[in-house]
XYZ file of C-alpha atoms in Angstrom:
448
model
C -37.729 -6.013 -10.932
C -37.657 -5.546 -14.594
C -36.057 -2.636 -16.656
C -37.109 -0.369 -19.098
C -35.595 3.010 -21.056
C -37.107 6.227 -20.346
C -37.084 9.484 -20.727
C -35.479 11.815 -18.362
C -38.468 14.254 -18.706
C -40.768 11.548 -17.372
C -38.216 11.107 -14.196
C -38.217 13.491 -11.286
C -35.907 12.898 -8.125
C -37.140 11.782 -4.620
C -38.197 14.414 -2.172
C -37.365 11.686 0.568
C -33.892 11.883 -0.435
C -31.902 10.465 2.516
C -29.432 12.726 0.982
C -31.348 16.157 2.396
C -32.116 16.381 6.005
C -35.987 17.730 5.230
C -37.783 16.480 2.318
C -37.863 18.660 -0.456
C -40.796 19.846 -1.881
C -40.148 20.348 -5.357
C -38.054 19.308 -8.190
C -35.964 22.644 -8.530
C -35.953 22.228 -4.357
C -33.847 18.839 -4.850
C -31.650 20.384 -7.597
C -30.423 23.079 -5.493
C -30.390 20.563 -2.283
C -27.694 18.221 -3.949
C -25.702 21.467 -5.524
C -25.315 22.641 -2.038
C -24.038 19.701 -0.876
C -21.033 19.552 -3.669
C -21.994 21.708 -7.127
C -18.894 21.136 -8.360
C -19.098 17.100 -8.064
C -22.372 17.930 -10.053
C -20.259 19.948 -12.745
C -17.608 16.994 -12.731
C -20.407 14.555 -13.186
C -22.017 16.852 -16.256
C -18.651 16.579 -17.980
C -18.103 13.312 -17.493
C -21.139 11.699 -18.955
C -21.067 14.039 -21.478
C -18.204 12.644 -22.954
C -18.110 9.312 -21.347
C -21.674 8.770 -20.753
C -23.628 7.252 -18.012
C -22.051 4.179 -16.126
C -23.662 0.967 -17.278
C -22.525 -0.678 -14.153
C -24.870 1.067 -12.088
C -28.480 1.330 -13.139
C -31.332 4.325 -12.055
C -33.562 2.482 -10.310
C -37.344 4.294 -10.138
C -40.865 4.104 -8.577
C -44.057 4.683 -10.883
C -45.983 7.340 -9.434
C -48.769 8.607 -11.771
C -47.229 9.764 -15.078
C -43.774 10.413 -13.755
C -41.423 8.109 -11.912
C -39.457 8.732 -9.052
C -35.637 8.092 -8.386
C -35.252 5.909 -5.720
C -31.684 5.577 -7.069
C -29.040 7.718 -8.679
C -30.519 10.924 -7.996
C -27.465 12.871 -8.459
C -26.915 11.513 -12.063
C -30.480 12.169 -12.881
C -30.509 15.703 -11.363
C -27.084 16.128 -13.358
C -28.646 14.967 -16.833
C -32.237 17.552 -16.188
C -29.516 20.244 -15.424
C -27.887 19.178 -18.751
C -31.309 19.155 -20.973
C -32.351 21.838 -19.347
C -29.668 24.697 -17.532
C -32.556 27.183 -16.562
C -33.350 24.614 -13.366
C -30.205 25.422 -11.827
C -30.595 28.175 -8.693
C -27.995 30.865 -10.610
C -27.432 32.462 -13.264
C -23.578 31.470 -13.106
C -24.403 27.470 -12.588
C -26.890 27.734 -15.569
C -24.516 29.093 -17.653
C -21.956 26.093 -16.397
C -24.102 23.395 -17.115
C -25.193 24.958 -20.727
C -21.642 24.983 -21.623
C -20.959 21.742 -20.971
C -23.835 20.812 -22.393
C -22.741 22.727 -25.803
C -19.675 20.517 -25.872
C -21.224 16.993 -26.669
C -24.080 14.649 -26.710
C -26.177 14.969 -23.898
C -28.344 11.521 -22.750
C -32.066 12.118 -23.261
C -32.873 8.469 -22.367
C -31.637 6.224 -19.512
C -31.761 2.462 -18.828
C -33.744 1.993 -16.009
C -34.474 -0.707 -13.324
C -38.713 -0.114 -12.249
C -39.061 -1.521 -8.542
C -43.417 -1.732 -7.557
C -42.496 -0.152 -4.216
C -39.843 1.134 -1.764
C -39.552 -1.901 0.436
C -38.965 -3.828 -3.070
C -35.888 -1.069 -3.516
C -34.888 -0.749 -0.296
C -32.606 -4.018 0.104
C -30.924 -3.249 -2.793
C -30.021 0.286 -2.152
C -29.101 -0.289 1.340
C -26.449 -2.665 -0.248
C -25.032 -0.076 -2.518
C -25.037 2.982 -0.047
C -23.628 0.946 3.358
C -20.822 -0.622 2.858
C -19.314 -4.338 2.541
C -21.711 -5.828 4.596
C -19.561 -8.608 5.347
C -18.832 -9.341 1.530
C -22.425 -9.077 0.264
C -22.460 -5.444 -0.435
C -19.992 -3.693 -2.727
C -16.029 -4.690 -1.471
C -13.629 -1.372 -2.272
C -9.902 -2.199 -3.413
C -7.392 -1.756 -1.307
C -4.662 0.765 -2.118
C -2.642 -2.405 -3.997
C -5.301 -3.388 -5.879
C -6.233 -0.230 -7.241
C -2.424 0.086 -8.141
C -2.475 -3.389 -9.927
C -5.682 -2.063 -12.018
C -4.027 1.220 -12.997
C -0.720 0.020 -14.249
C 2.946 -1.184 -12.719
C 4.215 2.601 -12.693
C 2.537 3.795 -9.090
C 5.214 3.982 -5.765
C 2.554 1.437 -4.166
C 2.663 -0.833 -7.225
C 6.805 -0.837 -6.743
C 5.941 -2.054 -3.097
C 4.198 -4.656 -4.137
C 6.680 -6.048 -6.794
C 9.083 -5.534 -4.101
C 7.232 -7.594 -1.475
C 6.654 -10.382 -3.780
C 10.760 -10.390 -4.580
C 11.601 -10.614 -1.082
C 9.010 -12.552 0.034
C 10.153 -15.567 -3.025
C 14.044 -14.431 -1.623
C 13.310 -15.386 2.614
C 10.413 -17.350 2.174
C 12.769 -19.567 5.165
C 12.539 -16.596 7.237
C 9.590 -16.404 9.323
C 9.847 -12.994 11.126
C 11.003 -11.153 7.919
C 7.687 -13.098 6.287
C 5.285 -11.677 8.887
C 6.772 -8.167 8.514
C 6.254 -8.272 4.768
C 2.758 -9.620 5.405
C 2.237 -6.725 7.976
C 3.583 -4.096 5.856
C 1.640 -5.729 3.047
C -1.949 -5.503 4.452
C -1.596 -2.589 6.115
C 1.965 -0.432 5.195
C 2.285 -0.818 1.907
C 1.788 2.907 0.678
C 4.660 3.525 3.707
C 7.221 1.317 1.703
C 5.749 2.638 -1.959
C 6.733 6.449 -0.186
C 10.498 5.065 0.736
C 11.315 3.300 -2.357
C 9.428 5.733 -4.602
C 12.597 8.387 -3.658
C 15.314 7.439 -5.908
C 18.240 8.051 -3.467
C 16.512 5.026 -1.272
C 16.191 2.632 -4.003
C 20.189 3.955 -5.024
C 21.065 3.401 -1.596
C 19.076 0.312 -1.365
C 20.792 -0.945 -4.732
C 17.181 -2.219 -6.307
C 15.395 -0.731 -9.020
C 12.335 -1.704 -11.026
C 12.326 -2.582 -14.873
C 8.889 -3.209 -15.905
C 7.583 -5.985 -13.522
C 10.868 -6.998 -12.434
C 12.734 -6.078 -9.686
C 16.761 -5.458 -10.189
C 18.810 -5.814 -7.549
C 22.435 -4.984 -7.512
C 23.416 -7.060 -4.681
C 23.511 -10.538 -4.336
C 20.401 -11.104 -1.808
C 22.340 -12.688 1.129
C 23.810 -9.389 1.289
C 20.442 -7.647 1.074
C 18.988 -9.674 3.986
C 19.890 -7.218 6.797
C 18.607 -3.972 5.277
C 15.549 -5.382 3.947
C 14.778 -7.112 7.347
C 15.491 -3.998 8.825
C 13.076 -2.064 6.655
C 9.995 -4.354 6.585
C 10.296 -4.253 10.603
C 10.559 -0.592 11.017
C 7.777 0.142 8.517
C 5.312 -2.424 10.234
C 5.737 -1.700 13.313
C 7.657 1.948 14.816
C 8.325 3.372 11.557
C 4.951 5.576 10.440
C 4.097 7.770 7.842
C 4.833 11.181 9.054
C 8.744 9.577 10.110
C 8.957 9.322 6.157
C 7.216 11.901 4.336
C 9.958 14.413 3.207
C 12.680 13.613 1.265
C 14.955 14.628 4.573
C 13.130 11.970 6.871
C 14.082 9.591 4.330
C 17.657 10.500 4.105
C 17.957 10.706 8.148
C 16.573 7.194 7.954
C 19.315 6.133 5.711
C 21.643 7.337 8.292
C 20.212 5.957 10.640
C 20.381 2.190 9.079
C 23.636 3.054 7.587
C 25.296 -0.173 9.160
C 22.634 -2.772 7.489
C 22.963 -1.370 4.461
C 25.141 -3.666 1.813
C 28.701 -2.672 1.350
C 29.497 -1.333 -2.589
C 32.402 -3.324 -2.636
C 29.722 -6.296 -2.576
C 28.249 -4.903 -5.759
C 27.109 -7.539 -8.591
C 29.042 -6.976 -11.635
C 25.909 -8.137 -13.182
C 22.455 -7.548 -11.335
C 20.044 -9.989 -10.511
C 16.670 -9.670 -11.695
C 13.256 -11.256 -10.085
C 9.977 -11.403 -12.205
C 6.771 -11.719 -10.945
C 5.969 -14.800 -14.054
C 10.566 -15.768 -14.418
C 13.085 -16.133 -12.354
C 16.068 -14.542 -14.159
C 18.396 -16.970 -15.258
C 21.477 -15.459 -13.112
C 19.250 -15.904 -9.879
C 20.875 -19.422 -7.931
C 22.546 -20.126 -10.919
C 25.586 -22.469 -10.897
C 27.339 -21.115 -14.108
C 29.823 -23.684 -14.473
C 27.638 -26.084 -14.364
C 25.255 -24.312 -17.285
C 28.678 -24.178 -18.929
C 29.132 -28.041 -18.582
C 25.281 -28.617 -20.085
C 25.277 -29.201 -23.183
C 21.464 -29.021 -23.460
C 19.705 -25.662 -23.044
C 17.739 -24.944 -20.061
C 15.082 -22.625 -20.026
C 14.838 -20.288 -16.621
C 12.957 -21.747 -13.650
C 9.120 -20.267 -13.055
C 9.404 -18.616 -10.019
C 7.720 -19.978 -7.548
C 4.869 -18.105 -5.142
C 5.798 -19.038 -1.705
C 4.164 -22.083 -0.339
C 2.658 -19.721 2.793
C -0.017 -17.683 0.193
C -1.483 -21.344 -0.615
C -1.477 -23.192 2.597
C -1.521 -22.768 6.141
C 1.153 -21.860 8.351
C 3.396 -22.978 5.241
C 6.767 -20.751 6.281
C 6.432 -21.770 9.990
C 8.533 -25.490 11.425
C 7.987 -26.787 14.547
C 10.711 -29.088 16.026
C 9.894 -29.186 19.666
C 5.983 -29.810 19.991
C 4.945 -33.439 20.977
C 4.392 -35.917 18.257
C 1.060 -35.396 18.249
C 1.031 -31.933 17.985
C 3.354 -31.792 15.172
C 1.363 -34.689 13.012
C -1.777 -32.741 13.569
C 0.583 -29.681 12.415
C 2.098 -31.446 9.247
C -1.034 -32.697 8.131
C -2.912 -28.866 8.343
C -0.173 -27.615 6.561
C -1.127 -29.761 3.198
C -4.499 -27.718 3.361
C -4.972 -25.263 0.640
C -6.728 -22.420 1.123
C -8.091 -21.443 -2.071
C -9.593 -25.442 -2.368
C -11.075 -25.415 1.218
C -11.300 -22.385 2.907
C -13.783 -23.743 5.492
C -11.624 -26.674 6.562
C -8.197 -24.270 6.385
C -10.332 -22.234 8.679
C -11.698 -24.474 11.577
C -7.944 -26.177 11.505
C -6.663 -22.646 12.387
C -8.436 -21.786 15.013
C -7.489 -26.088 16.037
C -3.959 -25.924 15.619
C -3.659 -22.442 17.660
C -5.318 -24.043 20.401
C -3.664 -27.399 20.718
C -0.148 -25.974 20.399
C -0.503 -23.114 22.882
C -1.737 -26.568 25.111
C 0.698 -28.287 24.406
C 3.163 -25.560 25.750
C 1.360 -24.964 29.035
C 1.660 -28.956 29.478
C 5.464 -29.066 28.616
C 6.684 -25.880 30.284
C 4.075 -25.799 33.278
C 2.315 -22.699 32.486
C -0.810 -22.579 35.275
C -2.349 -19.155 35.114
C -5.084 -18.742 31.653
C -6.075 -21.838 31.092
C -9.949 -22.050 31.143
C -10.162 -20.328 27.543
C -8.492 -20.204 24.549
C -8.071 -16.426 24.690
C -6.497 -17.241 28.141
C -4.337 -20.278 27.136
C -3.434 -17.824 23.804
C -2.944 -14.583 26.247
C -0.894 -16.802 28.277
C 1.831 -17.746 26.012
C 1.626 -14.624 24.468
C 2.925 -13.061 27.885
C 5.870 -16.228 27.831
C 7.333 -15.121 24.547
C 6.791 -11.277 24.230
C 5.834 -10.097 27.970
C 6.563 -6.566 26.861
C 3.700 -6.141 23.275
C 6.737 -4.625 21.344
C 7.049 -7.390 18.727
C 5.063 -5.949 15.548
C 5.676 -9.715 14.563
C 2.987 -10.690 17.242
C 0.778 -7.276 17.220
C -1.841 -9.575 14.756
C -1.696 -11.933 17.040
C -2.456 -9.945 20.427
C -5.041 -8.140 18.580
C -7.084 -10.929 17.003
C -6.980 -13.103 20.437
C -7.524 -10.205 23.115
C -9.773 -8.054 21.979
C -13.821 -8.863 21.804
C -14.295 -6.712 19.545
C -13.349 -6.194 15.114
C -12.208 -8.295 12.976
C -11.096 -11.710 12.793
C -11.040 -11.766 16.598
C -11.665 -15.352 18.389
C -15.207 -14.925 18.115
C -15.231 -15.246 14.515
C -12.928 -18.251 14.794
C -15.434 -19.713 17.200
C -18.144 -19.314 14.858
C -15.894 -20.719 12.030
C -16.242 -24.169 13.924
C -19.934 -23.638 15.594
C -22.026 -21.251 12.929
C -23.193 -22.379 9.834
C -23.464 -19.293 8.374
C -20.294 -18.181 8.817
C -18.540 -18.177 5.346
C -14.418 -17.680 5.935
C -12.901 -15.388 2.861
C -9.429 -17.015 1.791
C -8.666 -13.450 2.769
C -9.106 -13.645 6.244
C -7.972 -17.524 6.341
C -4.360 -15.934 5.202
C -4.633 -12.833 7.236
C -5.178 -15.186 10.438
C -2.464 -17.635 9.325
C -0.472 -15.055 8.907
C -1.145 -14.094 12.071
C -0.449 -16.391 14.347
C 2.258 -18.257 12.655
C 4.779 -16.105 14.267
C 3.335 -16.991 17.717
C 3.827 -21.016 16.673
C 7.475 -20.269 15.641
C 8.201 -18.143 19.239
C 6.344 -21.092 20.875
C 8.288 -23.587 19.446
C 11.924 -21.770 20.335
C 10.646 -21.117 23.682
C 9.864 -24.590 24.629
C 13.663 -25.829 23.039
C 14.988 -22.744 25.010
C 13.592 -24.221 28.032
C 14.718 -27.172 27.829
């Protein structure tokens, strides 16, 4: 399809709007159709592109049709520039007036950059994509509530989680349930912990605060372990929104984790600092030995934890069978950003031949014609009661049929050749079930 500029005189909108419920059956018929459905998105819209202008992201995209051409695409920012040329086609006297003001108070567009499809079937791919979703990745992909922090700045409560969750995960990167808790509280919490350490009496009681991209903490982090454990595992798993919303539901949890919180006779007389790019200098920092240095030494980079590059990177296992844990040792040097296809199949690969190799060693007889089964069934060993949020990933992604990431998708990770694995999901899954490995793992040495 080719572009062109044109006029907006010579563009009318589509009475075939999927927008209206009937077709319309005139052009002042679809002005007033889209100002019923929101006039003042319409009056937002005005003002916007008269100061702004249109988006140049996002083009009109238009069928010929005699001597006009019809919007198959954008008809809300076309109705919105005809309403700004010309006020008189709005329904009342009071919108007219509206629009003709904001009109008055810039430049309005009288051409637009357009993209000319022969036909609807031509268009229809295209616009399908921008009105329906992801489509598995081929249609447009929103930001999550994190990444639309990281765009607008470091200031935002969910932008403080994040910082946070990167200190703490570089702090316990050896500790595998506080890990998946992060990751939990990461993916799918992380406005919850941006609401509790947004109130400054938390992050006082907490002893951490935020300078720029750094996190300060005024406790030395061996002391922070047990109130920061505690906190990632009540906000991913029992700990929801509405149990933190008001300043008093945060102070009532304060009390109520009043024992895990670090002493103040612990207190750093100088805190520690963690950047996202630096490690601060104090951080593991044998002063008398600096002192004994003659040489200057600049701070250690600070590095991302090995488990956001490769697979199941925070998670040992000691008590597998030989062959189990070479095959484990071996997927672990995978990086997921350099193969995500081979990361992928080697998931779904090591799941299956350690939960095997547990039924073999500890006798397990019941599930084992499947890999859900053989999963479901040491599932049931090490947390017969689905209260570990540690392992809700895990339940969900090998028990249900249906969403995402489920064992159908790993199946067709190994079998389809279509299916494309996002390093996103290859994390989320090893995420996932590398807290079932770990359980597995202390199980079988418990059994023993």
């Amino acid at each position: 399809m080719k572009q062109a500029s044109m006029h907006v005189a010579s563009l009318t909108l589509d009475e075939m709007n999927p927008r209206h419920a009937q077709p319309t059956k005139s052009l002042e018929e679809s002005i007033a159709a889209l100002l019923d459905k929101g006039e003042l998105k319409l009056l937002r819209l005005a003002k916007s592109i008269v100061e702004a202008g249109l988006n140049p992201t996002e083009l009109i995209v238009v069928m010929p049709d005699g001597d006009l051409n019809i919007v198959l695409e954008g008809n809300r920012r076309v109705a919105t520039l005809k309403l700004l040329n010309k006020p008189s086609l709005a329904p009342t006297e009071q919108l007219q007036r509206k629009f003709a003001a904001i009109a008055a108070s810039g430049d309005v567009p009288r051409r637009v950059q357009c993209v000319v499809a022969e036909t609807r079937q031509q268009a229809a791919p295209w616009i399908k994509l921008r009105h329906t979703g992801e489509n598995d990745g081929v249609g447009v992909v929103k930001w999550n509530p994190a990444e639309v922090s990281r765009f607008g700045g470091r200031s935002t409560p969910t932008e403080k989680a994040r910082l946070l969750i990167d200190a703490v995960t570089a702090w316990f990167a050896d500790d595998a349930e506080l890990i998946a808790d992060v990751a939990t509280v990461r993916e799918n919490r992380i406005t919850n912990l941006g609401r509790m350490i947004g109130d400054p009496d938390v992050r006082s009681r907490l002893g951490i605060s935020f300078d720029g991209e750094s996190v300060v903490s005024d406790f030395p982090k061996d002391r922070m372990r047990q109130i920061l454990a505690r906190l990632f595992h009540d906000l991913a798993g029992s700990v929801s929104v509405d149990k933190i919303k008001t300043k008093r539901q945060r102070n009532s949890y304060l009390q109520q984790v009043e024992d895990d919180l670090p002493k103040l006779a612990d207190r750093l007389d100088e805190p520690q600092r963690f950047s996202g790019t630096e490690s601060n200098a104090n951080q593991e920092t044998d002063k008398s030995s600096e002192a004994s240095d003659s040489a200057p030494t600049k701070a250690p980079r600070r590095k991302r934890p090995d488990f956001e590059k490769r697979l199941f990177q925070s998670v040992s296992l000691r008590n597998v069978s030989l062959r189990t844990s070479e095959v484990f040792e071996e997927a672990k040097r995978l990086s997921i950003d350099e193969m995500p296809n081979v990361a992928a199949i080697m998931v779904r690969i090591v799941v299956d031949i350690v939960v095997t190799d547990a039924a073999a060693q500890l006798g397990w007889k019941r599930g084992q014609g499947d890999l859900k089964g053989r999963i479901g069934a040491a599932l049931h060993q090490v947390d017969p009661t689905q209260d570990n949020p540690a392992l809700s990933d895990a339940w969900r992604f090998s028990q249900k049929d249906e969403g995402a990431l489920v064992l159908k998708t790993l199946h067709q990770f190994v079998h389809s050749w279509q299916a494309n694995p996002l390093t996103s999901e290859v994390r989320k899954l090893s995420l996932a079930y590398g807290p079932l490995l770990t359980q597995i793992d202390h199980l079988i040495e418990k059994k023993r």
